[in-house]
Structure formats: structure tokens, C-alpha cells
Coordinates of C-alpha atoms in Angstrom, one line a residue:
Chain I
X1 CA -141.2 -219.4 -18.9
X2 CA -142.5 -222.9 -18.3
X3 CA -140.6 -224.1 -21.3
X4 CA -137.4 -222.6 -20.0
X5 CA -137.9 -224.3 -16.7
X6 CA -138.4 -227.6 -18.3
X7 CA -135.2 -227.2 -20.4
X8 CA -133.3 -226.2 -17.3
X9 CA -134.5 -229.1 -15.3
X10 CA -133.8 -231.5 -18.1
X11 CA -130.4 -230.0 -18.8
X12 CA -129.5 -229.9 -15.1
X13 CA -130.4 -233.5 -14.6
X14 CA -128.8 -234.9 -17.7
X15 CA -125.7 -232.9 -17.4
X16 CA -125.2 -233.3 -13.8
X17 CA -122.3 -235.5 -14.4
X18 CA -120.6 -233.4 -17.0
X19 CA -117.2 -231.9 -16.5
X20 CA -116.4 -228.3 -15.9
X21 CA -115.5 -226.3 -18.9
X22 CA -112.3 -227.4 -20.7
X23 CA -109.4 -225.1 -20.5
X24 CA -105.7 -225.7 -20.8
X25 CA -104.0 -226.2 -17.5
X26 CA -103.0 -223.3 -15.4
X27 CA -99.3 -223.9 -16.2
X28 CA -100.0 -224.1 -19.9
X29 CA -102.0 -220.8 -19.8
X30 CA -99.3 -219.0 -17.9
X31 CA -96.6 -220.3 -20.2
X32 CA -98.5 -219.3 -23.3
X33 CA -99.3 -215.9 -21.8
X34 CA -95.6 -215.3 -21.1
X35 CA -94.6 -216.5 -24.5
X36 CA -97.1 -214.2 -26.3
X37 CA -96.2 -211.3 -24.0
X38 CA -92.5 -211.6 -24.7
X39 CA -93.1 -211.8 -28.5
X40 CA -95.4 -208.8 -28.2
X41 CA -92.8 -206.7 -26.6
X42 CA -90.4 -207.5 -29.5
X43 CA -93.0 -206.6 -32.1
X44 CA -93.9 -203.4 -30.3
X45 CA -90.2 -202.3 -30.5
X46 CA -90.3 -203.0 -34.2
X47 CA -93.4 -200.9 -34.7
X48 CA -91.9 -198.1 -32.6
X49 CA -89.0 -197.9 -35.0
X50 CA -91.5 -197.3 -37.9
X51 CA -93.7 -194.8 -36.0
X52 CA -94.1 -191.5 -37.9
X53 CA -93.7 -188.4 -35.8
X54 CA -97.1 -187.0 -34.9
X55 CA -97.6 -183.4 -35.7
X56 CA -97.7 -181.1 -32.7
X57 CA -101.2 -179.9 -32.6
X58 CA -104.7 -181.2 -33.4
X59 CA -106.7 -184.2 -32.3
X60 CA -107.0 -185.0 -36.0
X61 CA -104.3 -184.1 -38.5
X62 CA -104.6 -184.5 -42.2
X63 CA -101.5 -184.6 -44.2
X64 CA -102.2 -184.1 -47.9
X65 CA -99.4 -184.5 -50.5
X66 CA -99.2 -181.9 -53.2
X67 CA -99.1 -184.7 -55.8
X68 CA -102.7 -185.5 -54.9
X69 CA -103.8 -181.9 -55.7
X70 CA -101.8 -182.1 -58.9
X71 CA -103.8 -185.1 -60.0
X72 CA -107.1 -183.4 -59.2
X73 CA -106.0 -180.2 -61.1
X74 CA -104.9 -182.3 -64.1
X75 CA -108.3 -184.0 -64.2
X76 CA -110.0 -180.6 -64.0
X77 CA -108.0 -179.1 -66.8
X78 CA -108.5 -182.2 -69.0
X79 CA -112.2 -182.5 -68.3
X80 CA -113.7 -180.3 -71.0
X81 CA -112.8 -178.0 -73.9
X82 CA -115.4 -175.5 -72.8
X83 CA -114.6 -174.6 -69.2
X84 CA -115.1 -170.8 -69.5
X85 CA -117.3 -168.8 -71.7
X86 CA -116.9 -165.1 -72.7
X87 CA -119.7 -163.0 -74.1
X88 CA -118.7 -159.9 -75.9
X89 CA -121.3 -157.3 -75.0
X90 CA -122.5 -154.5 -77.2
X91 CA -119.9 -151.7 -77.5
X92 CA -120.8 -148.7 -79.6
X93 CA -117.9 -147.0 -81.2
X94 CA -115.4 -149.8 -80.6
X95 CA -113.3 -148.4 -83.4
X96 CA -113.5 -145.0 -85.0
X97 CA -111.4 -143.0 -87.4
X98 CA -111.9 -140.0 -89.6
X99 CA -111.5 -140.1 -93.3
X100 CA -111.3 -137.6 -96.0
X101 CA -112.1 -138.4 -99.6
X102 CA -111.7 -135.6 -102.1
X103 CA -112.2 -133.0 -99.4
X104 CA -115.3 -134.8 -98.1
X105 CA -114.9 -135.6 -94.5
X106 CA -116.4 -138.7 -93.1
X107 CA -116.3 -140.9 -90.0
X108 CA -115.6 -144.6 -90.1
X109 CA -116.9 -146.5 -87.1
X110 CA -117.4 -150.0 -86.0
X111 CA -119.6 -151.3 -83.2
X112 CA -119.5 -154.7 -81.5
X113 CA -122.9 -156.1 -81.5
X114 CA -122.1 -159.3 -79.6
X115 CA -120.2 -162.5 -79.7
X116 CA -119.5 -165.7 -77.8
X117 CA -116.3 -167.7 -77.2
X118 CA -115.8 -171.0 -75.5
X119 CA -112.5 -171.2 -73.7
X120 CA -110.6 -174.3 -72.7
X121 CA -108.8 -174.4 -69.4
X122 CA -105.7 -175.9 -71.0
X123 CA -103.5 -176.0 -67.9
X124 CA -104.2 -175.6 -64.3
X125 CA -101.4 -176.9 -62.2
X126 CA -99.6 -176.4 -58.9
X127 CA -95.9 -176.0 -59.0
X128 CA -94.6 -175.6 -55.5
X129 CA -95.4 -175.0 -51.9
X130 CA -93.5 -172.7 -49.7
X131 CA -94.2 -171.7 -46.1
X132 CA -97.6 -170.1 -46.7
X133 CA -98.4 -170.2 -50.4
X134 CA -99.1 -172.7 -53.1
X135 CA -97.8 -171.5 -56.5
X136 CA -99.2 -172.6 -59.8
X137 CA -99.9 -171.8 -63.4
X138 CA -103.1 -171.2 -65.4
X139 CA -103.5 -171.3 -69.1
X140 CA -106.7 -170.5 -71.0
X141 CA -107.3 -170.5 -74.7
X142 CA -110.2 -170.1 -77.0
X143 CA -111.7 -168.9 -80.3
X144 CA -115.0 -167.5 -81.4
X145 CA -116.7 -165.0 -83.7
X146 CA -117.9 -161.5 -83.1
X147 CA -120.7 -159.7 -84.8
X148 CA -119.7 -156.2 -85.8
X149 CA -121.3 -153.5 -87.8
X150 CA -120.6 -149.9 -88.8
X151 CA -119.9 -147.6 -91.6
X152 CA -116.9 -147.3 -93.8
X153 CA -116.7 -144.2 -96.0
X154 CA -120.3 -143.6 -95.3
X155 CA -121.3 -147.1 -96.4
X156 CA -123.0 -149.3 -93.8
X157 CA -121.6 -152.8 -93.5
X158 CA -121.3 -155.7 -91.1
X159 CA -118.8 -158.6 -90.6
X160 CA -118.2 -161.5 -88.3
X161 CA -114.5 -161.7 -87.6
X162 CA -112.8 -164.4 -85.7
X163 CA -111.5 -163.6 -82.3
X164 CA -108.8 -165.4 -80.4
X165 CA -108.1 -165.1 -76.7
X166 CA -105.2 -166.5 -74.7
X167 CA -104.0 -166.2 -71.1
X168 CA -101.1 -167.9 -69.5
X169 CA -99.9 -166.6 -66.1
X170 CA -98.3 -167.8 -62.9
X171 CA -100.7 -167.6 -59.9
X172 CA -100.5 -168.1 -56.2
X173 CA -102.9 -169.3 -53.5
X174 CA -102.9 -168.7 -49.8
X175 CA -104.2 -171.6 -47.8
X176 CA -106.7 -170.4 -45.2
X177 CA -109.6 -171.7 -43.2
X178 CA -113.1 -170.7 -44.3
X179 CA -116.5 -171.4 -42.9
X180 CA -116.7 -174.2 -40.3
X181 CA -112.9 -174.3 -40.4
X182 CA -112.8 -175.8 -43.9
X183 CA -109.4 -175.5 -45.5
X184 CA -109.4 -173.4 -48.7
X185 CA -107.1 -172.4 -51.5
X186 CA -107.7 -168.7 -51.7
X187 CA -106.3 -166.9 -54.8
X188 CA -104.1 -164.0 -54.2
X189 CA -104.9 -160.6 -55.7
X190 CA -103.2 -160.4 -59.1
X191 CA -104.0 -158.8 -62.4
X192 CA -103.9 -161.3 -65.3
X193 CA -103.7 -160.2 -68.9
X194 CA -106.2 -161.7 -71.3
X195 CA -104.7 -161.3 -74.7
X196 CA -107.4 -160.7 -77.3
X197 CA -106.6 -160.7 -81.0
X198 CA -108.9 -160.1 -83.9
X199 CA -108.6 -159.1 -87.5
X200 CA -111.6 -157.2 -88.9
X201 CA -112.2 -156.8 -92.6
X202 CA -115.2 -154.7 -93.4
X203 CA -115.4 -153.4 -97.0
X204 CA -112.0 -152.0 -97.5
X205 CA -111.4 -151.4 -93.8
X206 CA -108.8 -153.8 -92.6
X207 CA -108.1 -153.6 -88.9
X208 CA -105.7 -155.9 -87.0
X209 CA -106.6 -155.4 -83.3
X210 CA -104.7 -156.7 -80.3
X211 CA -105.3 -155.8 -76.7
X212 CA -104.4 -157.1 -73.3
X213 CA -107.4 -156.9 -71.1
X214 CA -106.7 -156.9 -67.4
X215 CA -108.6 -159.4 -65.3
X216 CA -108.5 -159.9 -61.6
X217 CA -107.4 -163.4 -60.6
X218 CA -109.9 -163.3 -57.7
X219 CA -112.7 -162.8 -60.2
X220 CA -111.4 -165.7 -62.4
X221 CA -110.7 -168.2 -59.7
X222 CA -112.9 -168.4 -56.6
X223 CA -111.7 -170.0 -53.3
X224 CA -111.6 -173.8 -53.6
X225 CA -112.2 -176.2 -50.7
X226 CA -109.3 -178.5 -50.2
X227 CA -110.3 -182.2 -50.0
X228 CA -109.3 -183.2 -46.5
X229 CA -111.6 -186.2 -45.9
X230 CA -113.2 -184.6 -42.8
X231 CA -116.9 -184.8 -42.5
X232 CA -119.1 -182.2 -40.7
X233 CA -121.6 -184.9 -39.6
X234 CA -121.6 -188.5 -38.6
X235 CA -124.1 -191.2 -37.7
X236 CA -123.5 -193.1 -34.5
X237 CA -125.7 -196.2 -33.6
X238 CA -126.9 -195.3 -30.1
X239 CA -129.2 -197.1 -27.7
X240 CA -132.6 -195.5 -27.0
X241 CA -133.9 -195.1 -23.5
X242 CA -136.9 -197.3 -22.9
X243 CA -136.5 -199.2 -26.2
X244 CA -134.7 -202.2 -27.4
X245 CA -132.1 -202.0 -30.2
X246 CA -130.2 -199.0 -31.4
X247 CA -130.9 -196.0 -33.6
X248 CA -128.6 -194.2 -35.9
X249 CA -128.2 -190.7 -34.4
X250 CA -126.8 -187.8 -36.3
X251 CA -124.0 -185.8 -34.7
X252 CA -122.7 -182.5 -36.0
X253 CA -118.9 -182.3 -36.0
X254 CA -117.3 -179.0 -35.2
X255 CA -113.7 -178.4 -36.1
X256 CA -111.9 -176.3 -33.4
X257 CA -108.6 -174.5 -33.4
X258 CA -107.7 -175.4 -37.0
X259 CA -104.1 -174.9 -38.0
X260 CA -102.6 -175.2 -41.5
X261 CA -99.0 -175.6 -42.2
X262 CA -97.2 -176.1 -45.5
X263 CA -94.0 -177.9 -45.6
X264 CA -92.0 -179.7 -48.3
X265 CA -94.5 -181.3 -50.6
X266 CA -97.4 -181.4 -48.3
X267 CA -100.3 -179.5 -46.7
X268 CA -101.0 -180.2 -43.0
X269 CA -104.3 -179.4 -41.4
X270 CA -104.7 -180.0 -37.7
X271 CA -107.9 -179.6 -35.8
X272 CA -109.7 -180.6 -32.6
X273 CA -113.2 -182.0 -32.9
X274 CA -116.4 -181.6 -31.0
X275 CA -119.5 -183.7 -31.5
X276 CA -122.9 -182.4 -30.8
X277 CA -126.2 -184.2 -31.3
X278 CA -127.9 -182.7 -34.3
X279 CA -131.1 -180.8 -33.7
X280 CA -134.1 -183.1 -33.9
X281 CA -132.1 -186.3 -33.4
Chain A
X1 CA -120.7 -198.3 -25.9
X2 CA -124.0 -199.9 -26.3
X3 CA -122.2 -202.9 -27.7
X4 CA -121.4 -203.9 -24.2
X5 CA -125.0 -204.3 -23.8
X6 CA -125.7 -205.9 -26.9
X7 CA -123.2 -208.4 -25.8
X8 CA -125.5 -209.5 -23.2
X9 CA -128.5 -209.2 -25.4
X10 CA -127.2 -211.0 -28.4
X11 CA -125.4 -213.7 -26.8
X12 CA -128.1 -214.9 -24.5
X13 CA -129.9 -211.8 -23.3
X14 CA -129.6 -210.7 -19.8
X15 CA -133.0 -211.9 -18.9
X16 CA -132.2 -215.4 -20.0
X17 CA -128.8 -215.3 -18.3
X18 CA -130.5 -214.4 -15.1
X19 CA -133.4 -216.7 -15.4
X20 CA -131.5 -219.8 -16.1
X21 CA -129.3 -220.2 -13.1
X22 CA -131.9 -218.8 -10.7
X23 CA -134.5 -221.2 -11.9
X24 CA -132.0 -224.0 -11.9
X25 CA -131.0 -223.3 -8.3
X26 CA -134.5 -223.9 -7.2
X27 CA -134.7 -227.1 -9.1
X28 CA -131.5 -229.0 -8.7
X29 CA -129.0 -227.0 -6.6
X30 CA -126.3 -224.7 -7.5
X31 CA -123.5 -227.1 -8.3
X32 CA -125.3 -229.0 -11.0
X33 CA -126.8 -225.9 -12.7
X34 CA -123.4 -224.2 -12.5
X35 CA -121.9 -227.0 -14.6
X36 CA -124.8 -227.2 -16.9
X37 CA -124.7 -223.6 -17.8
X38 CA -120.9 -223.1 -17.9
X39 CA -120.2 -221.9 -14.4
X40 CA -118.5 -223.6 -11.7
X41 CA -115.3 -222.7 -13.5
X42 CA -111.8 -222.7 -12.0
X43 CA -111.5 -219.0 -11.6
X44 CA -107.7 -219.0 -11.7
X45 CA -107.5 -221.1 -14.8
X46 CA -110.2 -219.2 -16.5
X47 CA -108.4 -215.9 -15.9
X48 CA -105.1 -217.3 -17.0
X49 CA -106.7 -218.7 -20.1
X50 CA -108.3 -215.2 -20.9
X51 CA -105.0 -213.5 -20.3
X52 CA -103.2 -215.9 -22.6
X53 CA -106.0 -215.3 -25.2
X54 CA -105.6 -211.6 -24.8
X55 CA -101.9 -211.6 -25.4
X56 CA -102.4 -213.9 -28.4
X57 CA -104.9 -211.4 -29.9
X58 CA -102.7 -208.5 -29.2
X59 CA -99.7 -210.2 -30.6
X60 CA -101.7 -211.1 -33.8
X61 CA -102.8 -207.6 -34.2
X62 CA -99.3 -206.1 -33.6
X63 CA -97.6 -208.6 -35.9
X64 CA -99.9 -207.8 -38.7
X65 CA -99.2 -204.1 -38.3
X66 CA -95.4 -204.7 -38.1
X67 CA -95.5 -206.7 -41.3
X68 CA -97.6 -204.0 -43.0
X69 CA -95.2 -201.2 -41.9
X70 CA -92.2 -203.1 -43.1
X71 CA -93.8 -203.8 -46.5
X72 CA -94.9 -200.2 -47.0
X73 CA -91.7 -198.7 -46.0
X74 CA -90.7 -195.8 -48.3
X75 CA -94.2 -195.4 -49.8
X76 CA -95.7 -191.9 -49.5
X77 CA -99.5 -192.2 -49.6
X78 CA -101.5 -189.2 -50.9
X79 CA -103.2 -188.7 -47.6
X80 CA -102.2 -189.5 -44.0
X81 CA -104.7 -189.0 -41.2
X82 CA -103.3 -188.8 -37.7
X83 CA -106.1 -189.5 -35.1
X84 CA -105.2 -188.9 -31.5
X85 CA -106.8 -190.8 -28.6
X86 CA -108.7 -187.6 -27.7
X87 CA -110.5 -187.6 -31.1
X88 CA -111.7 -191.2 -30.5
X89 CA -112.6 -190.4 -27.0
X90 CA -114.8 -187.6 -28.2
X91 CA -116.7 -190.1 -30.3
X92 CA -117.0 -192.7 -27.6
X93 CA -118.1 -190.0 -25.1
X94 CA -121.3 -189.8 -27.1
X95 CA -122.2 -193.2 -25.7
X96 CA -121.6 -192.3 -22.0
X97 CA -124.8 -192.0 -20.2
X98 CA -126.8 -193.6 -23.0
X99 CA -129.5 -195.9 -21.8
X100 CA -131.4 -198.6 -23.5
X101 CA -133.2 -201.9 -23.0
X102 CA -131.8 -205.2 -23.6
X103 CA -135.1 -206.9 -23.5
X104 CA -138.6 -206.3 -22.1
X105 CA -137.3 -206.5 -18.5
X106 CA -133.7 -205.5 -18.7
X107 CA -132.5 -202.0 -19.0
X108 CA -129.0 -200.7 -19.1
X109 CA -126.9 -197.6 -18.8
X110 CA -123.4 -197.0 -20.2
X111 CA -121.3 -195.4 -17.5
X112 CA -117.8 -195.1 -19.0
X113 CA -115.7 -195.8 -22.1
X114 CA -112.0 -195.0 -22.1
X115 CA -109.9 -195.6 -25.2
X116 CA -106.2 -195.9 -25.5
X117 CA -103.7 -196.5 -28.3
X118 CA -100.5 -198.4 -28.1
X119 CA -98.1 -199.8 -30.5
X120 CA -100.1 -202.2 -32.7
X121 CA -103.4 -201.9 -30.9
X122 CA -106.4 -199.8 -29.9
X123 CA -108.0 -200.7 -26.6
X124 CA -111.2 -199.7 -24.9
X125 CA -112.3 -200.0 -21.3
X126 CA -116.0 -199.9 -20.8
X127 CA -118.3 -200.1 -17.8
X128 CA -122.1 -200.4 -17.8
X129 CA -124.9 -201.3 -15.5
X130 CA -127.8 -203.6 -16.3
X131 CA -130.9 -204.2 -14.2
X132 CA -133.5 -207.0 -14.7
X133 CA -136.7 -205.7 -13.1
X134 CA -138.5 -209.0 -13.1
X135 CA -135.8 -210.9 -11.2
X136 CA -134.6 -208.0 -9.2
X137 CA -131.0 -208.6 -10.2
X138 CA -128.4 -206.1 -11.4
X139 CA -125.1 -206.5 -13.1
X140 CA -122.2 -204.2 -13.5
X141 CA -120.1 -205.3 -16.5
X142 CA -116.5 -204.1 -16.8
X143 CA -115.0 -205.0 -20.2
X144 CA -111.7 -204.5 -21.9
X145 CA -111.9 -204.6 -25.7
X146 CA -109.5 -204.8 -28.5
X147 CA -110.7 -202.3 -31.2
X148 CA -110.0 -202.4 -34.9
X149 CA -110.7 -199.7 -37.5
X150 CA -112.0 -201.3 -40.7
X151 CA -112.8 -199.7 -44.1
X152 CA -116.3 -200.6 -45.1
X153 CA -118.6 -199.1 -47.7
X154 CA -116.6 -195.9 -48.0
X155 CA -116.3 -195.3 -44.3
X156 CA -114.1 -196.3 -41.4
X157 CA -115.9 -198.2 -38.7
X158 CA -114.8 -199.1 -35.2
X159 CA -115.2 -202.8 -34.3
X160 CA -114.8 -204.1 -30.8
X161 CA -113.6 -207.5 -29.6
X162 CA -114.0 -207.8 -25.8
X163 CA -111.2 -209.9 -24.3
X164 CA -111.5 -209.3 -20.6
X165 CA -114.9 -209.3 -19.0
X166 CA -115.7 -208.8 -15.3
X167 CA -119.3 -209.0 -14.3
X168 CA -120.3 -207.9 -10.8
X169 CA -123.8 -209.2 -9.9
X170 CA -126.1 -208.1 -7.2
X171 CA -129.4 -209.8 -6.6
X172 CA -131.9 -210.5 -4.0
X173 CA -130.6 -214.1 -4.0
X174 CA -127.6 -215.6 -2.2
X175 CA -124.0 -214.5 -2.7
X176 CA -123.4 -218.0 -4.1
X177 CA -126.1 -217.3 -6.7
X178 CA -124.4 -214.1 -7.6
X179 CA -121.1 -215.9 -8.1
X180 CA -122.8 -218.4 -10.4
X181 CA -124.3 -215.6 -12.4
X182 CA -120.9 -213.9 -12.7
X183 CA -119.3 -217.1 -14.0
X184 CA -122.1 -217.7 -16.5
X185 CA -122.0 -214.2 -17.8
X186 CA -118.2 -214.4 -18.2
X187 CA -118.4 -217.5 -20.2
X188 CA -121.3 -216.4 -22.3
X189 CA -120.1 -213.0 -23.3
X190 CA -116.8 -214.3 -24.6
X191 CA -117.8 -214.0 -28.3
X192 CA -119.9 -211.0 -28.3
X193 CA -117.7 -209.0 -30.7
X194 CA -119.4 -210.2 -33.8
X195 CA -122.8 -208.8 -32.9
X196 CA -121.7 -205.4 -31.7
X197 CA -122.7 -202.2 -33.7
X198 CA -119.9 -200.3 -35.4
X199 CA -119.7 -196.6 -35.0
X200 CA -118.1 -194.8 -37.9
X201 CA -115.3 -192.2 -37.8
X202 CA -116.4 -188.7 -39.0
X203 CA -114.3 -189.0 -42.1
X204 CA -115.4 -188.8 -45.8
X205 CA -113.8 -191.2 -48.2
X206 CA -116.0 -190.5 -51.1
X207 CA -116.3 -186.8 -51.9
X208 CA -116.0 -184.2 -54.6
X209 CA -113.6 -181.4 -55.4
X210 CA -115.5 -178.4 -56.7
X211 CA -114.3 -175.4 -58.6
X212 CA -117.3 -173.0 -58.0
X213 CA -119.2 -171.1 -60.7
X214 CA -118.1 -167.6 -61.3
X215 CA -119.5 -164.7 -63.4
X216 CA -118.1 -161.2 -63.7
X217 CA -118.1 -158.2 -66.0
X218 CA -115.1 -156.5 -67.6
X219 CA -115.6 -153.0 -68.8
X220 CA -112.6 -151.9 -70.9
X221 CA -112.0 -151.3 -74.5
X222 CA -114.3 -154.2 -75.0
X223 CA -117.1 -155.2 -72.6
X224 CA -117.0 -158.8 -71.6
X225 CA -119.1 -161.1 -69.5
X226 CA -116.9 -164.0 -68.3
X227 CA -118.5 -167.2 -66.9
X228 CA -116.7 -170.1 -65.3
X229 CA -118.9 -173.1 -65.3
X230 CA -118.9 -175.0 -62.0
X231 CA -116.7 -178.1 -62.2
X232 CA -117.2 -181.0 -59.8
X233 CA -114.7 -183.8 -59.7
X234 CA -115.6 -186.9 -57.7
X235 CA -112.8 -188.6 -55.8
X236 CA -112.4 -191.5 -53.4
X237 CA -109.9 -192.2 -50.8
X238 CA -108.7 -195.8 -50.9
X239 CA -107.6 -196.8 -47.4
X240 CA -104.2 -198.5 -47.6
X241 CA -103.5 -199.1 -43.9
X242 CA -104.6 -198.2 -40.4
X243 CA -101.7 -198.4 -37.9
X244 CA -101.7 -197.7 -34.2
X245 CA -98.9 -196.1 -32.2
X246 CA -98.4 -194.7 -28.8
X247 CA -101.4 -192.4 -28.3
X248 CA -102.4 -192.1 -32.0
X249 CA -103.5 -193.9 -35.1
X250 CA -102.3 -193.2 -38.6
X251 CA -104.7 -193.9 -41.5
X252 CA -103.0 -194.0 -44.9
X253 CA -105.0 -193.5 -48.1
X254 CA -104.5 -192.8 -51.8
X255 CA -106.8 -190.5 -53.7
X256 CA -108.6 -191.9 -56.8
X257 CA -110.0 -189.2 -59.0
X258 CA -113.3 -190.2 -60.6
X259 CA -115.7 -188.6 -63.0
X260 CA -115.8 -184.9 -63.8
X261 CA -119.3 -183.4 -63.8

């Protein structure tokens, strides 16, 4: 305190003859202000001409181009050769037939003991958007081996035939809001056909086998959150009563009245937001 | 926001602002101290200069935006975020009523923050009260700020640059002393923008797109157990532009897909 007073006294005495703060003249200031203001009005008109129309509802509106989802889907499908695995579970009596050799009746049978396949998600892409759906295509392919055993003409035997599976189907998603108003791609109910092909050769028993196994799309593809860049929490640097400085304080962000619209090549998600201080902060 | 206060703090803290002229008054008289510490200003010229500076800042901000819009005409970014005034107001409301201390003897309270968007600019009007208990002086500070939204470390932060500051001082000293204080505060808080904290918008620019794990059984001519392994694809949004229009801002970004895990 004493130091401050000394500085003040010294400054006051030594600077007593100094001028007031330098500013342009009043006229210069007014002229400059008018000049800037006129130019500003012109620039504002220019900006107005470029202004995109704001969507009708939502304090925050995210407009996501389908091409961005296409890029993500492409990356997903190219990411690995082993996206899906299929395990063939034990199946007794997978194949059976009755034979007759010189009047001697017998039963041929073949059991599946197990087997594993790794499948590649070859293609996962979105084709088009309409008013409430996103249409796409899924293609899956894979190979593996089964372990089979059985009896042919009364003789026990086993084999490990190659099995191939393939699926290529159009699919559709509804776009809905899920928990905490998160936008999701929700697969529509649809039966997909998984084509399974194998050729079994066990002793003299040669069996080409082909079957289309029905799968539910909702089992194969689960709802996927759409990346909309909205965060459910944020840190704000707030002052603290009775203390100097600020403290980062966590706020939970609630999304209210969410609304999704699809148009042209884009998904629009509008929402109001509400901030509440997180518990314990 | 608390920045208003920081203003005082970081520039020359309220305590010091209040101490200097008051001490000076007792030593050498108001006129000399006023000059020494930047008061004694020609009020009309000062206000005209501030107005001119304000228009200059607004013009610079608007011109940059107009050039950006012209250059990017016809481009369709992957993501556009429209942020209405109400959303920003919701964030700034978190600061209303907040209290803190500028220094040992100076406490403050934020009373009001209003935000508004116009072509080429985002503006905030803030009011706060500060009280220095040691010198029994209070100050109401009314500030108009030009706000910018800047991309930093994967988030969008609000930065404020005050351009119009009106202090209203009340003290146990003379009216003349109060006027000196007001002048000094005005001059001293002119460059506070650099030291203000930056609240972030609740947006995520670094995130992941996840295809969840799935497992199900098929019982048919063959029995199958089908498992989808979870796939997580990281992505980032690269902010291309932040533009302000009448009542809303538009943030444009492209999506950059990263590693798949």
C-alpha cells in the first residue's frame, strides 16, 4: 500500500504537466465512424444476399449431407475382412436318407458337429433418401469349413467340407430419435436371405446342398447413432462465489423437441437445448 | 459473463483501479491524478473515438465474412449447423447470477448477458456489479462486446472483445471522484478481450460412429450363431467457416473419417 502511494505521488507530480490522452479530433472520429458505418451497411447487404434460409424449428439445427454418411459407410465396409462371424452349431440328422443294398435296408445320416466362418461386409452403402427413409444395400460374403460326421451304408465316416455364404439385399432405415433425443438409423423389419452352399463328399455319399436361410434385418443390423456433432455435456468456465478465478463447471445438455426431416440429399435434425449444472458440480 | 469481471481483474484489478485515484486525490488533487492515470478525458471525443473503433471492428468482421461467403459460394459442406440466438442465450444464461471475487477485497456479480446476431457479427451486452469492501466503492459495468466463434483444439469457443464500456461508480467519496473513477475504468478496460475466458459451444467435433455388437441365433435347417463385431470409426469435423446472419449463425464443417477400431 505504501509502495502504491509512493508511485502515485511520484507519478502525479512528474506527470502533472502531461497532456490528456491522445485521440483523433472529434470531427475525425465522427467522419471515420460515418465512413465505416456506410461501408458496413453495404457489406451487410452483400451478406444478406448469401444468407441461407434457416430451418423453421430448433434452436440448433444440424444439416448432414448423405455423402458424409456414404463416406462413413464406405470406411466401415472397407475396414476389415472379418466383420461378421458365423458359428455352425451342432445339428443331429442334418441329412438323412434310406438306402437298400441287396435287400438290406440301412440309413445314411450326417450330423453337423460345428464350424466357423468369417464373413466380410463387402458393401454397406446408402442409395437414396426419401421423405422418411434412407435406403441402402448390404452385401456379405464368406467361406469356412464345417465338421460333419455320420454313417454311409453303415460305415462311420467324417469330413470337413467347405461352406460358402452370401447375402446381398436392399435394406431401409427409418430415422428416429432414441435415448436423450439422439438421432438414429433404425433398420426396418425385413427378412434377408442368407445363401448357404456346401458340397459334402463322405465316402461315396456326394451331396450338393444349397439353402436360403431367412434372417431378420433387425437382428443383423442394430440401430446406429447418426453423427450429428451435438454433445450431451459441456464445460463452462464460471466464477466461484467467494473465490478468485474461474472453475470449469460441467453442464448437462438436454435436447428438447427434436425433429428430423429428410429432404433431397440431406438429413436435418433440429432441437432446442437446455443446460443444467451437472450433479456434484 | 465472468469475463466482464476479469476485465477489471486482469487489466488492473478493481482494487488497484479504485485505490490509485482515491489515493491520488488525497495527495495531489483530482486534476493531476486524472491526467496521470488516464482520466480527465474529453468525454465527447472519447465516445466518438470508441464509436469509430466499434464501426471499424464491425466492418472488419463483416468484410471477412462477406469475402468468405463469396469464395465458398456453391460449395456444399458435409455438415451445416444453424445456431439460433436462443441457443447461445441458453449458454450465456449459465453465467447470470454468478458471483466471484476479483481480488481479496473486490467481489462481483454478473447481472445480465444478452446476445444478438446480425449480418456479419455476434454481439453481447453484459451488465455486472463489483464492490470493493476496503474502499467502500461499487461499480456497475455495462459492456457491449463483439463476439467471435473460433475453432480451437476440436471445439468451438466464444471469444469476446468489448468495444463499448460504461462504468457507473458509486463511492463514499465525492461525485467528482466517482467521475474520475469512471474515466479511468473506461480507459483501462479497453483491451480486456485478450484475457477473457472462452466458453465452449456444446458441440463435438471429434467423435466416433459406432456399429454396435450383435449376436443372435438362427434355428433352421442349420443352427447358426451369428456375431457382428462392434465397429468404431473415428471421425473429425473440420470447421470451414462460421458466419453470422440476422438472428442465427451457420457453422460449416467437413467430416474427416479416421481410423476404424
